[in-house]
Amino acid sequence: MNMILTVLNITAPVFFLAAVGFAWVKLGFEYRVAFVTRLAMTLSVPCLIFVALMKTQIDPEALAALSLASLAAYALVMFGIFALVKLARLDVPTYLAPLAFGNTGNLGLPLALFAFGEVGLGYAVVVFAVMAILSFTIGIWIVSGGGSLKRVVQEPLVGATVLGAVFLWQGWETPQFLTNALELIGQMAIPMMLITLGVAMARLETRAMTQAVWLSAAKLLICLAAGWATAQFFGLDPVAAAVLIMQVATPVAVTSYLLAEKYGADAQPVAGLVVASTLLSVLALPVILAFVI
């Protein structure tokens, strides 16, 4: 019973805030997703990442090991998803990137914070940053047929990650007034992303949900296996291993739908994957947390 209450306390705020966004749209209120997403990804999330890395007490070697483990985990996931897509005779540009890269920002960061505190958040931002870099390079190349190194360099979250890692490695800290300001800006990120997730879910139109459900279940199994295998191989400590497994197993991100729309892929099946995998995560993530805590 205590474990059930613990998991419920961790997951309930995440889904409650997403439900707020869902209800907001259904009640007919205005919500500009493009503006909020740009504000979050350009300002709030980079501040969150930078401060979390700068203030973390995690050993830099442990963070380096987690970075390598994250790369290895996503390599395994992409291999497994590619095989799945080919066996199912599905379109690779449409399905590979959405199924490989999960919602490590909107869901992964708050879950890590609620489950493992600031230490867990420090680990989670590393996995999130690795996923984001892969998504903006390999992911866009898969969807559109061409990637861009310039796009990676220009991403604020990439710069924030590098700068935060330098501050962590050198033991530097910004002046207290600046730290307080950056921390305050970063605190907007998690509730804002969760509410936006609910808004995006409310606006999605889907079809072929049967296919989306079994693909989402297969994605979850592949991701869990990849996360567990790499955590064991790299000998990560229990918290780092738990965060990696949870982050890799997060559902299909709403941004995958936006990228499909932007680069001309078939967006409707991706929308179905977002809905199906997110609903599946309502059941799956509490079970995963119960095992890794």
C-alpha positions as a printed NumPy array, in Angstrom:
array([[  0.   ,   0.   ,   0.   ],
       [  2.844,   2.409,   0.866],
       [  4.471,   1.752,  -2.509],
       [  1.173,   2.414,  -4.318],
       [  0.755,   5.725,  -2.482],
       [  4.363,   6.686,  -3.224],
       [  3.979,   6.021,  -6.949],
       [  0.612,   7.796,  -6.99 ],
       [  2.125,  10.864,  -5.31 ],
       [  4.814,  10.951,  -8.003],
       [  2.652,  10.424, -11.074],
       [ -0.576,  12.187, -10.077],
       [  0.792,  15.771, -10.374],
       [  2.117,  15.002, -13.858],
       [ -1.171,  13.764, -15.235],
       [ -3.175,  16.334, -13.255],
       [ -1.349,  19.23 , -14.934],
       [ -1.776,  17.593, -18.338],
       [ -5.488,  17.243, -17.546],
       [ -5.621,  20.978, -16.769],
       [ -4.38 ,  21.734, -20.292],
       [ -6.788,  19.217, -21.803],
       [ -9.763,  20.712, -19.936],
       [ -8.645,  24.276, -20.776],
       [ -9.008,  23.606, -24.498],
       [-12.218,  21.622, -24.162],
       [-13.754,  24.559, -22.268],
       [-13.024,  26.755, -25.289],
       [-10.264,  28.925, -23.803],
       [ -7.416,  30.186, -25.991],
       [ -3.979,  28.591, -25.682],
       [ -1.202,  29.449, -28.134],
       [  0.89 ,  26.296, -28.263],
       [  3.476,  27.747, -30.668],
       [  4.212,  30.687, -28.358],
       [  4.361,  28.609, -25.172],
       [  6.525,  25.944, -26.809],
       [  8.965,  28.557, -28.094],
       [  9.101,  30.229, -24.667],
       [  9.776,  26.892, -22.986],
       [ 12.379,  25.536, -25.422],
       [ 14.167,  28.865, -25.972],
       [ 14.232,  30.251, -22.431],
       [ 12.736,  28.218, -19.607],
       [ 14.059,  24.715, -20.337],
       [ 17.628,  25.906, -21.085],
       [ 17.626,  27.773, -17.75 ],
       [ 16.324,  24.659, -16.008],
       [ 19.046,  22.5  , -17.568],
       [ 21.86 ,  24.958, -16.849],
       [ 20.933,  25.507, -13.19 ],
       [ 20.261,  21.799, -12.593],
       [ 23.706,  20.858, -13.91 ],
       [ 25.493,  23.729, -12.177],
       [ 23.958,  23.005,  -8.775],
       [ 24.001,  19.216,  -8.926],
       [ 26.181,  17.326,  -6.474],
       [ 26.547,  14.363,  -8.815],
       [ 30.079,  13.275,  -9.621],
       [ 31.053,  14.444, -13.152],
       [ 32.307,  10.958, -13.984],
       [ 28.86 ,   9.548, -13.171],
       [ 27.268,  12.105, -15.48 ],
       [ 29.734,  11.211, -18.228],
       [ 28.871,   7.532, -17.802],
       [ 25.18 ,   8.366, -18.008],
       [ 25.749,  10.365, -21.203],
       [ 27.469,   7.4  , -22.846],
       [ 24.79 ,   5.047, -21.541],
       [ 22.087,   7.322, -22.983],
       [ 23.737,   7.288, -26.408],
       [ 24.044,   3.512, -26.278],
       [ 20.439,   3.106, -25.128],
       [ 19.079,   5.222, -27.97 ],
       [ 21.274,   3.347, -30.456],
       [ 19.703,   0.078, -29.273],
       [ 16.225,   1.615, -29.363],
       [ 16.692,   2.871, -32.927],
       [ 17.961,  -0.538, -34.043],
       [ 14.993,  -2.288, -32.416],
       [ 12.438,   0.209, -33.751],
       [ 13.942,   0.061, -37.248],
       [ 13.59 ,  -3.737, -37.232],
       [ 10.002,  -3.415, -35.979],
       [  9.053,  -0.88 , -38.658],
       [ 10.624,  -2.975, -41.41 ],
       [  8.951,  -6.193, -40.237],
       [  5.588,  -4.392, -40.095],
       [  6.236,  -2.939, -43.58 ],
       [  5.624,   0.605, -42.391],
       [  7.064,   3.847, -43.75 ],
       [ 10.433,   4.482, -42.078],
       [ 10.414,   8.338, -42.279],
       [  6.955,   8.42 , -40.683],
       [  7.409,   5.917, -37.858],
       [ 11.097,   5.537, -36.922],
       [ 11.868,   8.862, -35.226],
       [  8.573,   9.219, -33.29 ],
       [  8.853,   5.689, -31.906],
       [ 12.552,   6.053, -31.047],
       [ 12.551,   9.432, -29.269],
       [ 10.226,   9.765, -26.292],
       [  8.705,  12.596, -24.302],
       [ 11.708,  13.023, -22.008],
       [ 10.943,  16.721, -21.46 ],
       [  7.242,  17.02 , -20.716],
       [  6.984,  13.758, -18.772],
       [ 10.518,  12.575, -18.038],
       [ 11.827,  15.664, -16.243],
       [  8.923,  16.096, -13.8  ],
       [  8.754,  12.378, -13.058],
       [ 12.474,  12.297, -12.277],
       [ 12.127,  15.373, -10.052],
       [  9.137,  14.021,  -8.13 ],
       [ 10.597,  10.514,  -7.811],
       [ 14.258,  11.23 ,  -7.051],
       [ 14.509,  14.928,  -6.185],
       [ 17.184,  17.295,  -7.453],
       [ 19.673,  14.456,  -7.98 ],
       [ 17.208,  12.675, -10.236],
       [ 16.522,  15.889, -12.124],
       [ 20.253,  16.355, -12.701],
       [ 20.446,  12.9  , -14.258],
       [ 17.224,  13.421, -16.224],
       [ 18.377,  16.613, -17.925],
       [ 21.431,  14.756, -19.232],
       [ 19.257,  12.07 , -20.851],
       [ 16.888,  14.768, -22.118],
       [ 19.758,  16.728, -23.673],
       [ 21.191,  13.633, -25.382],
       [ 17.755,  12.769, -26.771],
       [ 17.158,  16.345, -27.937],
       [ 20.475,  16.497, -29.794],
       [ 19.767,  13.164, -31.49 ],
       [ 16.223,  14.287, -32.307],
       [ 17.389,  17.542, -33.907],
       [ 20.022,  15.746, -35.997],
       [ 19.223,  12.126, -36.773],
       [ 15.507,  12.597, -36.101],
       [ 15.099,  15.487, -38.536],
       [ 17.309,  13.736, -41.084],
       [ 15.006,  10.692, -40.945],
       [ 11.809,  12.714, -41.251],
       [ 12.968,  15.231, -43.843],
       [ 15.853,  13.507, -45.603],
       [ 18.421,  16.106, -44.497],
       [ 19.889,  17.21 , -41.183],
       [ 21.741,  20.363, -40.212],
       [ 24.699,  20.832, -37.86 ],
       [ 23.883,  24.537, -37.745],
       [ 20.453,  23.725, -36.314],
       [ 22.082,  21.808, -33.429],
       [ 24.509,  24.61 , -32.611],
       [ 21.689,  27.153, -32.595],
       [ 19.512,  25.187, -30.162],
       [ 19.534,  26.993, -26.77 ],
       [ 19.16 ,  23.749, -24.827],
       [ 22.355,  22.401, -26.413],
       [ 24.286,  25.534, -25.392],
       [ 22.77 ,  25.384, -21.903],
       [ 23.822,  21.757, -21.547],
       [ 27.41 ,  22.419, -22.633],
       [ 27.687,  25.509, -20.43 ],
       [ 26.14 ,  23.711, -17.464],
       [ 28.558,  20.8  , -17.923],
       [ 31.529,  23.218, -17.97 ],
       [ 30.328,  24.903, -14.749],
       [ 29.842,  21.487, -13.148],
       [ 33.269,  20.272, -14.209],
       [ 35.042,  23.44 , -13.032],
       [ 32.976,  23.829,  -9.855],
       [ 31.886,  27.326, -10.892],
       [ 28.676,  29.063,  -9.855],
       [ 26.967,  32.182, -11.119],
       [ 26.406,  35.096,  -8.676],
       [ 23.514,  34.38 ,  -6.307],
       [ 21.21 ,  37.015,  -7.803],
       [ 21.71 ,  35.539, -11.281],
       [ 21.264,  31.986, -10.023],
       [ 17.995,  32.98 ,  -8.359],
       [ 16.738,  34.623, -11.579],
       [ 17.716,  31.644, -13.761],
       [ 16.184,  29.219, -11.286],
       [ 12.933,  31.183, -11.227],
       [ 12.755,  31.149, -15.044],
       [ 13.538,  27.43 , -15.1  ],
       [ 10.759,  26.66 , -12.623],
       [  8.238,  27.679, -15.279],
       [  9.329,  24.874, -17.56 ],
       [  7.829,  21.769, -15.984],
       [  4.259,  22.973, -15.316],
       [  4.216,  24.839, -18.618],
       [  5.296,  21.763, -20.602],
       [  2.818,  19.503, -18.846],
       [ -0.126,  21.853, -19.438],
       [  0.953,  22.238, -23.071],
       [  1.054,  18.458, -23.421],
       [ -2.588,  18.308, -22.315],
       [ -3.53 ,  21.088, -24.735],
       [ -1.835,  19.329, -27.656],
       [ -3.512,  16.044, -26.76 ],
       [ -6.925,  17.739, -26.742],
       [ -6.385,  19.11 , -30.245],
       [ -5.051,  15.981, -31.941],
       [ -7.226,  14.103, -34.391],
       [ -6.336,  10.461, -34.839],
       [ -7.158,   7.415, -36.912],
       [ -6.007,   3.78 , -37.083],
       [ -5.785,   3.542, -33.301],
       [ -5.479,  -0.263, -33.284],
       [ -2.141,  -0.044, -35.076],
       [ -1.045,   2.81 , -32.811],
       [ -1.809,   0.767, -29.684],
       [  0.252,  -2.287, -30.619],
       [  3.112,  -0.15 , -31.914],
       [  3.106,   1.809, -28.638],
       [  3.219,  -1.42 , -26.641],
       [  6.09 ,  -2.739, -28.77 ],
       [  7.951,   0.572, -28.372],
       [  7.592,   0.361, -24.595],
       [  9.032,  -3.167, -24.46 ],
       [ 11.961,  -2.286, -26.744],
       [ 12.762,   0.855, -24.76 ],
       [ 12.588,  -0.904, -21.395],
       [ 14.921,  -3.635, -22.627],
       [ 17.389,  -1.102, -24.083],
       [ 17.356,   1.073, -20.952],
       [ 17.855,  -1.859, -18.601],
       [ 20.607,  -3.446, -20.724],
       [ 22.666,  -0.252, -21.032],
       [ 22.238,   0.604, -17.337],
       [ 23.62 ,  -2.827, -16.44 ],
       [ 26.43 ,  -2.682, -18.994],
       [ 27.676,   0.732, -17.807],
       [ 27.226,  -0.146, -14.131],
       [ 25.139,   2.936, -13.345],
       [ 24.183,   3.619,  -9.737],
       [ 20.559,   2.786,  -8.833],
       [ 19.179,   6.329,  -9.241],
       [ 20.948,   6.944, -12.565],
       [ 19.809,   3.539, -13.843],
       [ 16.215,   4.197, -12.784],
       [ 16.187,   7.627, -14.447],
       [ 17.664,   6.245, -17.684],
       [ 15.134,   3.416, -17.875],
       [ 12.236,   5.763, -17.14 ],
       [ 13.375,   8.443, -19.586],
       [ 13.965,   6.045, -22.465],
       [ 10.53 ,   4.456, -21.845],
       [  8.571,   7.725, -22.044],
       [  5.783,   7.867, -24.678],
       [  5.909,   9.435, -28.131],
       [  6.429,  13.204, -27.865],
       [  3.968,  15.75 , -29.233],
       [  6.915,  17.407, -30.979],
       [  7.123,  14.32 , -33.223],
       [  3.689,  15.218, -34.575],
       [  4.768,  18.841, -35.114],
       [  7.924,  17.745, -36.951],
       [  5.91 ,  15.377, -39.152],
       [  3.609,  18.266, -40.072],
       [  6.535,  20.592, -40.739],
       [  8.567,  18.247, -42.931],
       [  5.762,  16.673, -44.92 ],
       [  5.595,  13.21 , -43.349],
       [  2.248,  11.489, -42.738],
       [  1.237,  13.277, -39.512],
       [ -2.023,  11.464, -38.735],
       [ -0.458,   8.083, -37.806],
       [  2.03 ,   9.999, -35.638],
       [ -0.867,  11.731, -33.893],
       [ -2.336,   8.296, -33.179],
       [  0.982,   7.176, -31.701],
       [  1.095,  10.243, -29.438],
       [ -2.382,   9.561, -28.081],
       [ -2.01 ,   5.777, -27.736],
       [  1.449,   5.803, -26.169],
       [  0.572,   8.613, -23.741],
       [ -2.564,   6.801, -22.592],
       [ -0.54 ,   3.6  , -22.246],
       [  2.005,   5.481, -20.135],
       [ -0.723,   6.35 , -17.619],
       [ -0.744,   2.637, -16.771],
       [  2.86 ,   1.752, -17.556],
       [  4.876,   4.534, -15.898],
       [  3.522,   3.903, -12.373],
       [  4.41 ,   0.203, -12.757],
       [  7.892,   1.092, -14.033],
       [  8.422,   3.499, -11.149],
       [  7.29 ,   0.867,  -8.638],
       [ 10.044,  -1.437,  -9.887],
       [ 12.872,   1.113, -10.144],
       [ 12.307,   3.101,  -6.922]])
